[in-house]
DNA sequence: TACAATT
C-alpha cells in the first residue's frame, strides 16, 4: 500500500491522502464515489473550476462518509467527501474534507454550519471553512508586542482597515492571560502585506518593550527549523568551539566547564562566595573568547591597557556584604576580598592578549588557564575533585519563572552579560532554574537587566544578600525580588 | 536603559 503523506501548514492532512477508499483500488482516484452511479458511468460529477474545498472539523469519530453525506447534501451536490484517517492506524481523525460541485454550495454550507451547531458527543461546534490548501499565498500574520490588555476586538479594530479579517486570535497562556501577541488572517496576501507595511513598527503599545511587530506567521518549514534549532541547542550541538576545534576543542571546553562547575560547586556547598561565581563566569567567557580566536585579535584598549575587552573589564568585584567570604578554606589567605580577584587575573586566567603574548594557540592557552587556575586553589581543587569526580553536566535551561519569592530582577548588568553569564553569577546561591537577560529585539543588545529564578526562596534571598550592590566595573548590581504580577493593584 | 521569554 502506498499512501501519499502530506501535511498542510496547520497540521491538517492533505486531502490527497488518506481517502477512505484506498482499500478499493477500482475506485476512480480523485473521487470517492459519492456521486458515482455504478450503473451509469456517464454521470461522473463535475465541479466548478472555482470550487472550494472545505475543511470540516469537530466531527464525532463514529460518523463516516455515509453518515455525513446527508448533513451536507442539503446545501448542494457533493463532489467529494473524505473523512481523514490516521495514516497508520486508520483511525478516524474527527475531521474531513468536503468539496461541492458548485462553489456556491460551499459558501452556503459554511455560513449555515460553521460554528452553528455541535454534533453529538463533541465539545466544540462543527467547523466548516475553506481548507488551508485553498489559501493563496501567505496571508496570516504574527503580531507581537501588543499590550497584554488588548482583546481580539482591539486587534481587529487595528487591522480591519487593511482588509477582510478571517481570523483573529490572541495567544494566551494556560491562565488565559495574553502573551502580548496574536495571529491575524486576512483573505488575501495583498491585504496582509498592506497591514505589515502600515503597522509594523508604527507604534509602541503601552507596556510593550518595543514597537509593534507585524510579520507573516511562520510557515510550517520555519517552525520545524526553529524546533530543530532549539533541540540542537539543548543538546549542545552547534557549539562554535566544537565546530572549530573538533575533538580537541570539545576536550578543552569540557575542562573549562568542569572548572567552572567546580568553582560553582565550591560556593554552592555552603560557601556563598560571589567571587567564585564571578571567577566561574570569567572562565567560561574566557574559554569562549579564546576558543573562538577572538581574544587573539589585538583587543587591548588604546588607553593605557587598563580596560580589558568584553566582560573581562576590570571587574574587580567588591563585596558589599561579608557573607560567605570566610568559609572558603582552600583559598590562600590573601584571597579574601578584593585582592583575590587581582590574584586570579594575574595568575594567567586573565585573557588580555598583551599579558599572554606567548599563548598563541587557543587550545594551549585555554588549557594553561585551567592549570593555573587549579594551581591557585590547590586545596579546593583536590577536595572538590574527590567529591565530584564527574561534575554533573550543566542542564540547559528550559524552565521559566520559579515560584513566588524565587525570582530575582537584576539591574545594571554589564552590557556584555548574556543568559549564561547571568546564570554563572548566581549559581553559587542555589539551583538556578532559569536566567534571562532582557534583549532589545531590534538591536539584539542587552538592556542590562534580567531575571534569575531559583527553585527556592532561601537561595533567592541569599543571592540578594550577597549580590545586591555587587560592583562590576563602574556599576553596582541591583538585585531584588521580581515584582509579583499582581503588584500595584489598587484594590 | 526598569520587571519574563511571544508562532
Short mmCIF file of C-alpha atoms (C1' of nucleotides) in Angstrom, two decimals:
data_model
loop_
_atom_site.label_atom_id
_atom_site.label_comp_id
_atom_site.label_asym_id
_atom_site.label_seq_id
_atom_site.Cartn_x
_atom_site.Cartn_y
_atom_site.Cartn_z
CA UNK A 1 0.00 0.00 0.00
CA UNK A 2 1.37 3.39 -0.79
CA UNK A 3 -0.17 6.39 0.80
CA UNK A 4 0.92 9.83 -0.07
CA UNK A 5 1.72 11.65 3.12
CA UNK A 6 1.34 15.31 3.20
CA UNK A 7 0.66 17.74 5.92
CA UNK A 8 -0.57 21.23 5.44
CA UNK A 9 0.66 24.23 7.29
CA UNK A 10 -1.92 23.96 10.01
CA UNK A 11 -1.44 20.30 10.53
CA UNK A 12 -4.44 19.28 8.57
CA UNK A 13 -3.55 16.33 6.47
CA UNK A 14 -3.72 16.95 2.79
CA UNK A 15 -6.84 15.61 1.23
CA UNK A 16 -4.94 13.80 -1.42
CA UNK A 17 -4.04 11.20 1.12
CA UNK A 18 -5.99 9.06 3.43
CA UNK A 19 -9.12 8.78 1.49
CA UNK A 20 -11.31 6.10 2.88
CA UNK A 21 -11.32 4.20 -0.32
CA UNK A 22 -7.79 3.13 -0.85
CA UNK A 23 -8.89 -0.33 0.01
CA UNK A 24 -10.86 -0.22 -3.17
CA UNK A 25 -8.41 0.01 -5.99
CA UNK A 26 -11.13 0.12 -8.58
CA UNK A 27 -12.47 3.42 -7.38
CA UNK A 28 -11.67 6.36 -9.55
CA UNK A 29 -8.69 8.01 -7.95
CA UNK A 30 -9.81 11.52 -7.17
CA UNK A 31 -13.41 10.84 -6.35
CA UNK A 32 -14.85 8.96 -3.52
CA UNK A 33 -17.75 7.61 -5.32
CA UNK A 34 -20.42 9.55 -3.57
CA UNK A 35 -21.85 10.59 -6.87
CA UNK A 36 -21.00 7.52 -8.73
CA UNK A 37 -23.79 5.62 -10.20
CA UNK A 38 -22.12 2.36 -10.89
CA UNK A 39 -24.65 1.56 -13.48
CA UNK A 40 -24.20 4.82 -15.26
CA UNK A 41 -20.61 5.89 -15.80
CA UNK A 42 -21.65 8.89 -17.84
CA UNK A 43 -22.79 10.77 -14.72
CA UNK A 44 -19.29 11.40 -13.47
CA UNK A 45 -19.71 14.52 -11.37
CA UNK A 46 -18.14 17.74 -12.48
CA UNK A 47 -17.18 20.52 -10.17
CA UNK A 48 -16.86 24.23 -10.76
CA UNK A 49 -13.42 25.35 -11.64
CA UNK A 50 -13.53 27.72 -8.69
CA UNK A 51 -14.98 25.19 -6.32
CA UNK A 52 -13.81 25.50 -2.73
CA UNK A 53 -12.52 22.61 -0.77
CA UNK A 54 -13.88 22.81 2.76
CA UNK A 55 -12.31 21.59 5.91
CA UNK A 56 -14.85 20.05 8.28
CA UNK A 57 -13.80 19.82 11.90
CA UNK A 58 -15.30 18.57 15.14
CA UNK A 59 -16.89 15.50 13.65
CA UNK A 60 -17.70 12.64 16.02
CA UNK A 61 -15.47 9.72 15.25
CA UNK A 62 -18.31 7.34 14.84
CA UNK A 63 -19.60 9.17 11.76
CA UNK A 64 -18.22 8.16 8.41
CA UNK A 65 -18.81 9.47 4.92
CA UNK A 66 -22.21 7.93 4.50
CA UNK A 67 -23.38 9.38 7.83
CA UNK A 68 -22.10 12.84 6.97
CA UNK A 69 -23.35 12.93 3.43
CA UNK A 70 -26.99 13.73 4.27
CA UNK A 71 -25.97 16.58 6.52
CA UNK A 72 -24.02 18.33 3.78
CA UNK A 73 -26.06 17.36 0.75
CA UNK A 74 -28.73 19.76 1.76
CA UNK A 75 -26.54 22.63 0.50
CA UNK A 76 -25.74 21.19 -2.88
CA UNK A 77 -24.37 18.30 -4.82
CA UNK A 78 -21.27 16.83 -3.24
CA UNK A 79 -18.29 16.24 -5.44
CA UNK A 80 -16.05 14.64 -2.87
CA UNK A 81 -16.26 13.94 0.82
CA UNK A 82 -13.36 12.35 2.62
CA UNK A 83 -13.08 11.61 6.29
CA UNK A 84 -9.47 11.90 7.40
CA UNK A 85 -7.96 8.76 8.80
CA UNK A 86 -4.74 8.23 10.62
CA UNK A 87 -2.18 7.15 8.12
CA UNK A 88 -1.01 4.22 10.19
CA UNK A 89 -3.86 3.10 12.36
CA UNK A 90 -6.66 4.07 10.03
CA UNK A 91 -8.39 5.77 12.91
CA UNK A 92 -10.95 8.44 12.21
CA UNK A 93 -9.36 11.80 12.92
CA UNK A 94 -12.54 13.70 13.60
CA UNK A 95 -12.36 15.85 10.51
CA UNK A 96 -12.96 15.70 6.80
CA UNK A 97 -12.54 17.47 3.50
CA UNK A 98 -15.60 18.32 1.52
CA UNK A 99 -15.87 19.68 -2.00
CA UNK A 100 -19.17 20.61 -3.55
CA UNK A 101 -19.65 20.61 -7.24
CA UNK A 102 -20.56 24.23 -7.04
CA UNK A 103 -18.70 26.96 -5.27
CA UNK A 104 -21.97 28.48 -4.12
CA UNK A 105 -22.89 25.32 -2.21
CA UNK A 106 -19.68 25.55 -0.22
CA UNK A 107 -20.37 29.12 0.75
CA UNK A 108 -23.89 28.26 1.81
CA UNK A 109 -22.74 25.29 3.85
CA UNK A 110 -20.08 27.36 5.53
CA UNK A 111 -22.42 30.12 6.59
CA UNK A 112 -25.12 27.71 7.67
CA UNK A 113 -22.94 25.29 9.59
CA UNK A 114 -19.63 26.80 10.67
CA UNK A 115 -19.74 27.02 14.44
CA UNK A 116 -23.52 26.93 14.19
CA UNK A 117 -24.17 23.56 15.70
CA UNK A 118 -22.39 20.96 17.73
CA UNK A 119 -22.56 17.35 16.66
CA UNK A 120 -23.45 14.75 19.30
CA UNK A 121 -20.62 13.97 21.65
CA UNK A 122 -18.50 16.99 20.65
CA UNK A 123 -17.49 19.81 22.96
CA UNK A 124 -16.98 22.36 20.25
CA UNK A 125 -19.16 23.40 17.34
CA UNK A 126 -18.62 21.99 13.90
CA UNK A 127 -16.03 23.72 11.75
CA UNK A 128 -16.82 24.36 8.11
CA UNK A 129 -14.34 26.56 6.34
CA UNK A 130 -12.08 26.58 3.33
CA UNK A 131 -9.27 24.09 3.74
CA UNK A 132 -5.86 25.59 4.22
CA UNK A 133 -4.78 24.15 0.91
CA UNK A 134 -7.17 26.63 -0.64
CA UNK A 135 -5.23 29.57 0.59
CA UNK A 136 -3.42 31.63 -1.93
CA UNK A 137 -0.07 32.53 -0.54
CA UNK A 138 0.79 33.90 2.84
CA UNK A 139 -1.99 35.80 4.44
CA UNK A 140 -1.61 35.00 8.11
CA UNK A 141 0.24 37.48 10.25
CA UNK A 142 2.01 37.18 13.51
CA UNK A 143 1.53 40.26 15.62
CA UNK A 144 3.87 40.86 18.52
CA UNK A 145 4.42 43.49 21.16
CA UNK A 146 0.78 44.01 21.83
CA UNK A 147 -0.42 45.32 25.10
CA UNK A 148 -1.49 42.35 27.18
CA UNK A 149 -4.82 44.00 27.89
CA UNK A 150 -5.73 44.16 24.23
CA UNK A 151 -8.52 41.85 23.19
CA UNK A 152 -9.33 40.19 19.89
CA UNK A 153 -11.68 43.06 19.15
CA UNK A 154 -8.98 45.63 19.82
CA UNK A 155 -6.67 43.85 17.44
CA UNK A 156 -9.38 43.55 14.83
CA UNK A 157 -10.02 47.26 15.02
CA UNK A 158 -6.36 47.89 14.46
CA UNK A 159 -6.16 45.63 11.44
CA UNK A 160 -9.55 45.87 9.80
CA UNK A 161 -8.64 48.89 7.72
CA UNK A 162 -6.34 46.79 5.58
CA UNK A 163 -8.65 44.03 4.53
CA UNK A 164 -11.09 41.35 5.45
CA UNK A 165 -10.03 39.57 8.60
CA UNK A 166 -10.90 35.90 8.56
CA UNK A 167 -9.36 35.01 11.86
CA UNK A 168 -8.02 36.90 14.79
CA UNK A 169 -6.60 35.09 17.78
CA UNK A 170 -4.74 36.39 20.77
CA UNK A 171 -2.15 33.93 22.04
CA UNK A 172 -2.85 33.15 25.64
CA UNK A 173 -1.14 31.22 28.35
CA UNK A 174 -2.81 28.47 30.32
CA UNK A 175 -4.14 31.05 32.73
CA UNK A 176 -5.86 32.90 29.92
CA UNK A 177 -3.51 35.85 30.10
CA UNK A 178 -2.50 37.33 26.80
CA UNK A 179 1.05 36.67 25.77
CA UNK A 180 1.07 40.01 24.02
CA UNK A 181 0.87 38.54 20.57
CA UNK A 182 -1.73 37.41 18.10
CA UNK A 183 -2.45 35.87 14.74
CA UNK A 184 -4.43 37.80 12.20
CA UNK A 185 -5.51 36.11 8.99
CA UNK A 186 -6.69 38.09 6.02
CA UNK A 187 -8.49 36.88 2.94
CA UNK A 188 -5.56 37.65 0.75
CA UNK A 189 -1.85 38.05 0.73
CA UNK A 190 -2.15 41.61 -0.51
CA UNK A 191 -4.21 42.64 2.47
CA UNK A 192 -1.75 41.04 4.83
CA UNK A 193 1.13 42.80 3.14
CA UNK A 194 -0.68 46.13 3.37
CA UNK A 195 -1.13 45.64 7.08
CA UNK A 196 2.55 44.88 7.52
CA UNK A 197 3.53 47.97 5.58
CA UNK A 198 1.26 50.20 7.57
CA UNK A 199 1.55 48.77 11.05
CA UNK A 200 4.89 47.10 11.61
CA UNK A 201 6.92 49.28 13.94
CA UNK A 202 4.32 52.00 13.61
CA UNK A 203 3.62 52.40 17.28
CA UNK A 204 4.51 51.14 20.70
CA UNK A 205 1.72 49.80 22.83
CA UNK A 206 1.64 50.90 26.44
CA UNK A 207 3.60 48.41 28.46
CA UNK A 208 5.28 46.82 25.46
CA UNK A 209 9.04 46.81 25.41
CA UNK A 210 9.34 47.77 21.78
CA UNK A 211 7.27 48.79 18.83
CA UNK A 212 4.54 46.71 17.29
CA UNK A 213 5.69 43.67 15.35
CA UNK A 214 3.67 42.68 12.30
CA UNK A 215 5.02 39.95 10.09
CA UNK A 216 3.94 36.86 8.25
CA UNK A 217 3.44 33.97 10.60
CA UNK A 218 5.94 31.18 10.46
CA UNK A 219 5.47 28.65 7.76
CA UNK A 220 5.49 25.02 8.65
CA UNK A 221 9.05 24.74 7.46
CA UNK A 222 10.23 27.63 9.56
CA UNK A 223 8.53 26.20 12.60
CA UNK A 224 10.25 22.88 12.07
CA UNK A 225 13.59 24.58 11.67
CA UNK A 226 13.07 26.51 14.84
CA UNK A 227 12.24 23.37 16.76
CA UNK A 228 15.29 21.62 15.43
CA UNK A 229 17.48 24.50 16.39
CA UNK A 230 16.05 24.54 19.85
CA UNK A 231 16.64 20.84 20.21
CA UNK A 232 20.15 21.12 18.90
CA UNK A 233 20.85 23.96 21.27
CA UNK A 234 19.65 21.92 24.19
CA UNK A 235 21.87 19.06 23.26
CA UNK A 236 24.90 21.26 22.98
CA UNK A 237 25.26 20.89 19.25
CA UNK A 238 26.02 23.82 17.01
CA UNK A 239 28.64 24.78 19.51
CA UNK A 240 31.13 27.08 17.87
CA UNK A 241 34.02 25.63 19.82
CA UNK A 242 33.24 22.09 18.88
CA UNK A 243 32.87 23.06 15.27
CA UNK A 244 36.05 25.00 15.20
CA UNK A 245 38.31 22.68 17.04
CA UNK A 246 36.77 19.30 16.76
CA UNK A 247 37.62 16.82 19.47
CA UNK A 248 40.33 18.97 20.97
CA UNK A 249 38.01 21.89 21.25
CA UNK A 250 35.43 19.78 22.93
CA UNK A 251 38.02 18.48 25.32
CA UNK A 252 39.31 21.89 26.20
CA UNK A 253 35.83 23.14 26.59
CA UNK A 254 34.98 20.26 28.86
CA UNK A 255 37.93 21.14 31.02
CA UNK A 256 36.86 24.71 31.24
CA UNK A 257 33.33 23.82 32.06
CA UNK A 258 34.44 21.38 34.65
CA UNK A 259 36.48 24.05 36.31
CA UNK A 260 33.61 26.44 36.22
CA UNK A 261 31.32 23.82 37.65
CA UNK A 262 33.78 23.08 40.38
CA UNK A 263 34.03 26.67 41.35
CA UNK A 264 30.32 26.97 41.42
CA UNK A 265 30.01 23.80 43.45
CA UNK A 266 32.50 25.00 45.97
CA UNK A 267 30.49 28.07 46.57
CA UNK A 268 27.27 26.18 46.46
CA UNK A 269 28.36 23.80 49.14
CA UNK A 270 27.57 26.35 51.77
CA UNK A 271 30.23 28.88 50.98
CA UNK A 272 28.46 31.79 49.50
CA UNK A 273 31.22 33.41 47.64
CA UNK A 274 30.39 35.83 44.89
CA UNK A 275 33.98 35.74 43.85
CA UNK A 276 33.70 32.12 42.95
CA UNK A 277 30.69 32.87 40.87
CA UNK A 278 32.41 35.63 39.14
CA UNK A 279 35.53 33.67 38.53
CA UNK A 280 33.47 30.88 37.09
CA UNK A 281 31.80 33.28 34.74
CA UNK A 282 35.17 34.63 33.77
CA UNK A 283 36.42 31.21 32.93
CA UNK A 284 33.53 30.39 30.75
CA UNK A 285 33.78 33.64 28.97
CA UNK A 286 37.44 33.21 28.51
CA UNK A 287 37.01 29.77 27.10
CA UNK A 288 34.58 31.16 24.61
CA UNK A 289 36.80 34.04 23.69
CA UNK A 290 39.94 32.03 23.37
CA UNK A 291 38.49 29.12 21.58
CA UNK A 292 36.86 31.37 19.09
CA UNK A 293 40.13 33.05 18.50
CA UNK A 294 38.63 36.38 19.29
CA UNK A 295 40.92 37.17 22.14
CA UNK A 296 43.87 36.58 19.90
CA UNK A 297 42.98 39.69 17.99
CA UNK A 298 44.51 42.86 19.36
CA UNK A 299 41.67 43.96 21.53
CA UNK A 300 43.73 45.79 24.05
CA UNK A 301 42.25 49.19 24.55
CA UNK A 302 44.14 52.21 23.36
CA UNK A 303 44.21 53.93 26.67
CA UNK A 304 46.85 52.51 28.92
CA UNK A 305 45.69 48.93 28.69
CA UNK A 306 43.72 49.06 31.87
CA UNK A 307 40.34 48.47 30.33
CA UNK A 308 40.01 44.95 29.11
CA UNK A 309 37.61 43.93 26.40
CA UNK A 310 34.21 42.48 26.92
CA UNK A 311 33.07 41.25 30.24
CA UNK A 312 36.59 40.83 31.35
CA UNK A 313 36.52 44.51 32.10
CA UNK A 314 38.35 45.16 35.32
CA UNK A 315 35.57 43.61 37.13
CA UNK A 316 37.39 43.64 40.34
CA UNK A 317 34.35 42.75 42.29
CA UNK A 318 33.81 44.42 45.55
CA UNK A 319 31.78 42.68 48.08
CA UNK A 320 29.34 44.81 49.96
CA UNK A 321 28.45 42.16 52.45
CA UNK A 322 30.97 39.91 54.13
CA UNK A 323 28.74 36.95 53.66
CA UNK A 324 30.49 33.76 52.89
CA UNK A 325 33.91 35.04 52.09
CA UNK A 326 35.42 33.46 55.12
CA UNK A 327 34.40 29.92 54.57
CA UNK A 328 36.45 29.23 51.53
CA UNK A 329 39.22 27.34 53.23
CA UNK A 330 41.01 26.34 50.10
CA UNK A 331 41.93 29.89 49.32
CA UNK A 332 45.23 31.42 50.19
CA UNK A 333 44.84 33.96 52.96
CA UNK A 334 45.01 36.95 50.70
CA UNK A 335 42.23 35.55 48.63
CA UNK A 336 39.57 37.05 50.82
CA UNK A 337 38.10 40.20 49.42
CA UNK A 338 39.32 42.23 46.52
CA UNK A 339 42.90 41.11 46.24
CA UNK A 340 41.74 37.65 45.34
CA UNK A 341 40.32 38.84 42.12
CA UNK A 342 43.54 40.51 41.23
CA UNK A 343 45.41 37.39 42.12
CA UNK A 344 43.25 35.30 39.92
CA UNK A 345 43.58 37.57 36.98
CA UNK A 346 47.29 37.97 37.46
CA UNK A 347 47.60 34.25 37.56
CA UNK A 348 47.18 33.74 33.90
CA UNK A 349 43.46 33.43 33.76
CA UNK A 350 43.10 36.79 32.53
CA UNK A 351 42.81 36.95 28.85
CA UNK A 352 44.39 40.23 27.93
CA UNK A 353 46.46 39.38 24.91
CA UNK A 354 49.10 41.87 25.94
CA UNK A 355 49.72 39.87 29.04
CA UNK A 356 49.61 36.47 27.46
CA UNK A 357 51.76 37.11 24.45
CA UNK A 358 53.01 33.57 24.09
CA UNK A 359 49.70 31.84 24.20
CA UNK A 360 49.08 31.87 20.50
CA UNK A 361 47.44 28.50 20.38
CA UNK A 362 43.97 28.89 21.77
CA UNK A 363 43.80 25.33 22.95
CA UNK A 364 47.07 25.62 24.78
CA UNK A 365 46.02 28.89 26.21
CA UNK A 366 42.73 27.55 27.45
CA UNK A 367 44.42 24.57 28.96
CA UNK A 368 47.10 26.69 30.58
CA UNK A 369 44.37 28.79 32.04
CA UNK A 370 42.81 25.79 33.61
CA UNK A 371 46.10 24.57 35.01
CA UNK A 372 46.94 27.85 36.57
CA UNK A 373 43.50 28.27 37.86
CA UNK A 374 43.72 24.96 39.56
CA UNK A 375 47.13 25.85 40.92
CA UNK A 376 45.72 28.93 42.51
CA UNK A 377 43.30 26.86 44.54
CA UNK A 378 45.06 23.57 45.18
CA UNK A 379 43.14 22.60 48.24
CA UNK A 380 39.77 23.36 46.85
CA UNK A 381 40.58 21.66 43.61
CA UNK A 382 41.71 18.44 45.20
CA UNK A 383 38.89 18.40 47.64
CA UNK A 384 36.21 19.01 45.12
CA UNK A 385 37.70 16.73 42.57
CA UNK A 386 37.23 13.93 45.01
CA UNK A 387 33.80 14.97 45.99
CA UNK A 388 32.67 15.41 42.40
CA UNK A 389 34.78 13.12 40.26
CA UNK A 390 32.34 13.70 37.47
CA UNK A 391 30.69 17.04 37.86
CA UNK A 392 27.10 16.90 36.79
CA UNK A 393 26.64 18.22 33.27
CA UNK A 394 25.06 21.59 33.02
CA UNK A 395 21.48 21.01 32.05
CA UNK A 396 20.36 23.61 29.56
CA UNK A 397 17.59 25.66 30.95
CA UNK A 398 14.14 25.32 29.68
CA UNK A 399 12.11 26.29 32.63
CA UNK A 400 10.82 29.76 33.15
CA UNK A 401 9.69 31.55 36.24
CA UNK A 402 10.07 29.92 39.59
CA UNK A 403 7.63 30.12 42.47
CA UNK A 404 6.88 33.43 44.06
CA UNK A 405 9.82 34.72 46.06
CA UNK A 406 12.29 32.76 43.95
CA UNK A 407 12.58 35.15 41.05
CA UNK A 408 15.10 37.92 41.02
CA UNK A 409 15.18 41.05 38.99
CA UNK A 410 18.74 42.12 38.31
CA UNK A 411 19.59 45.52 37.01
CA UNK A 412 22.82 47.22 35.99
CA UNK A 413 24.22 44.15 34.39
CA UNK A 414 27.26 44.66 32.22
CA UNK A 415 26.27 45.13 28.63
CA UNK A 416 28.15 42.00 27.68
CA UNK A 417 26.35 39.70 30.04
CA UNK A 418 24.16 37.11 28.44
CA UNK A 419 21.97 34.43 29.93
CA UNK A 420 24.91 32.15 30.57
CA UNK A 421 26.96 34.73 32.41
CA UNK A 422 23.98 35.71 34.47
CA UNK A 423 23.42 32.12 35.41
CA UNK A 424 27.06 31.58 36.28
CA UNK A 425 26.99 34.54 38.55
CA UNK A 426 24.05 33.24 40.54
CA UNK A 427 24.76 29.52 40.54
CA UNK A 428 26.61 29.68 43.86
CA UNK A 429 23.46 30.58 45.69
CA UNK A 430 21.37 27.65 44.70
CA UNK A 431 19.68 25.82 41.91
CA UNK A 432 19.13 28.30 39.12
CA UNK A 433 16.19 27.13 37.07
CA UNK A 434 16.36 29.96 34.62
CA UNK A 435 18.31 33.05 33.77
CA UNK A 436 17.31 35.58 31.20
CA UNK A 437 18.92 38.79 30.12
CA UNK A 438 16.44 41.08 28.51
CA UNK A 439 17.46 41.86 24.97
CA UNK A 440 16.23 44.58 22.71
CA UNK A 441 14.51 42.86 19.85
CA UNK A 442 15.54 45.43 17.32
CA UNK A 443 19.21 45.75 18.16
CA UNK A 444 19.84 42.43 19.87
CA UNK A 445 21.61 44.38 22.59
CA UNK A 446 21.25 43.60 26.23
CA UNK A 447 19.09 46.02 28.08
CA UNK A 448 21.31 45.42 31.08
CA UNK A 449 18.67 43.84 33.17
CA UNK A 450 17.44 40.34 33.53
CA UNK A 451 15.89 37.66 35.63
CA UNK A 452 17.19 34.75 37.58
CA UNK A 453 14.92 32.15 39.08
CA UNK A 454 15.81 29.74 41.82
CA UNK A 455 13.85 26.76 42.94
CA UNK A 456 13.54 28.04 46.47
CA UNK A 457 13.17 31.40 48.19
CA UNK A 458 16.14 30.92 50.51
CA UNK A 459 18.54 30.80 47.59
CA UNK A 460 16.94 33.90 46.19
CA UNK A 461 17.38 35.71 49.49
CA UNK A 462 20.98 34.58 49.78
CA UNK A 463 21.64 35.87 46.29
CA UNK A 464 20.11 39.22 47.13
CA UNK A 465 22.16 39.47 50.29
CA UNK A 466 25.39 38.71 48.56
CA UNK A 467 24.93 40.25 45.17
CA UNK A 468 22.84 43.35 45.61
CA UNK A 469 25.28 46.23 45.32
CA UNK A 470 27.97 43.98 43.90
CA UNK A 471 30.24 46.19 41.90
CA UNK A 472 31.12 45.35 38.35
CA UNK A 473 33.12 47.92 36.51
CA UNK A 474 31.55 51.25 37.18
CA UNK A 475 28.17 49.85 38.05
CA UNK A 476 26.67 48.19 41.05
CA UNK A 477 24.22 45.40 40.54
CA UNK A 478 20.74 45.89 41.77
CA UNK A 479 19.33 42.58 42.84
CA UNK A 480 15.75 42.45 44.04
CA UNK A 481 12.86 40.11 44.09
CA UNK A 482 10.98 40.34 40.84
CA UNK A 483 7.85 42.34 41.20
CA UNK A 484 4.96 39.95 41.53
CA UNK A 485 2.41 40.09 38.75
CA UNK A 486 -0.39 41.37 40.94
CA UNK A 487 1.63 44.15 42.47
CA UNK A 488 0.35 47.68 42.38
CA UNK A 489 -3.22 46.63 42.09
CA UNK A 490 -5.11 49.44 43.78
CA UNK A 491 -7.74 47.09 45.11
"C1'" DT B 1 18.30 51.54 29.87
"C1'" DA B 2 13.49 49.32 34.94
"C1'" DC B 3 10.26 43.81 35.97
"C1'" DA B 4 9.83 37.36 31.56
"C1'" DA B 5 10.56 34.57 27.26
"C1'" DT B 6 5.55 35.56 22.00
"C1'" DT B 7 4.22 31.33 16.32
#
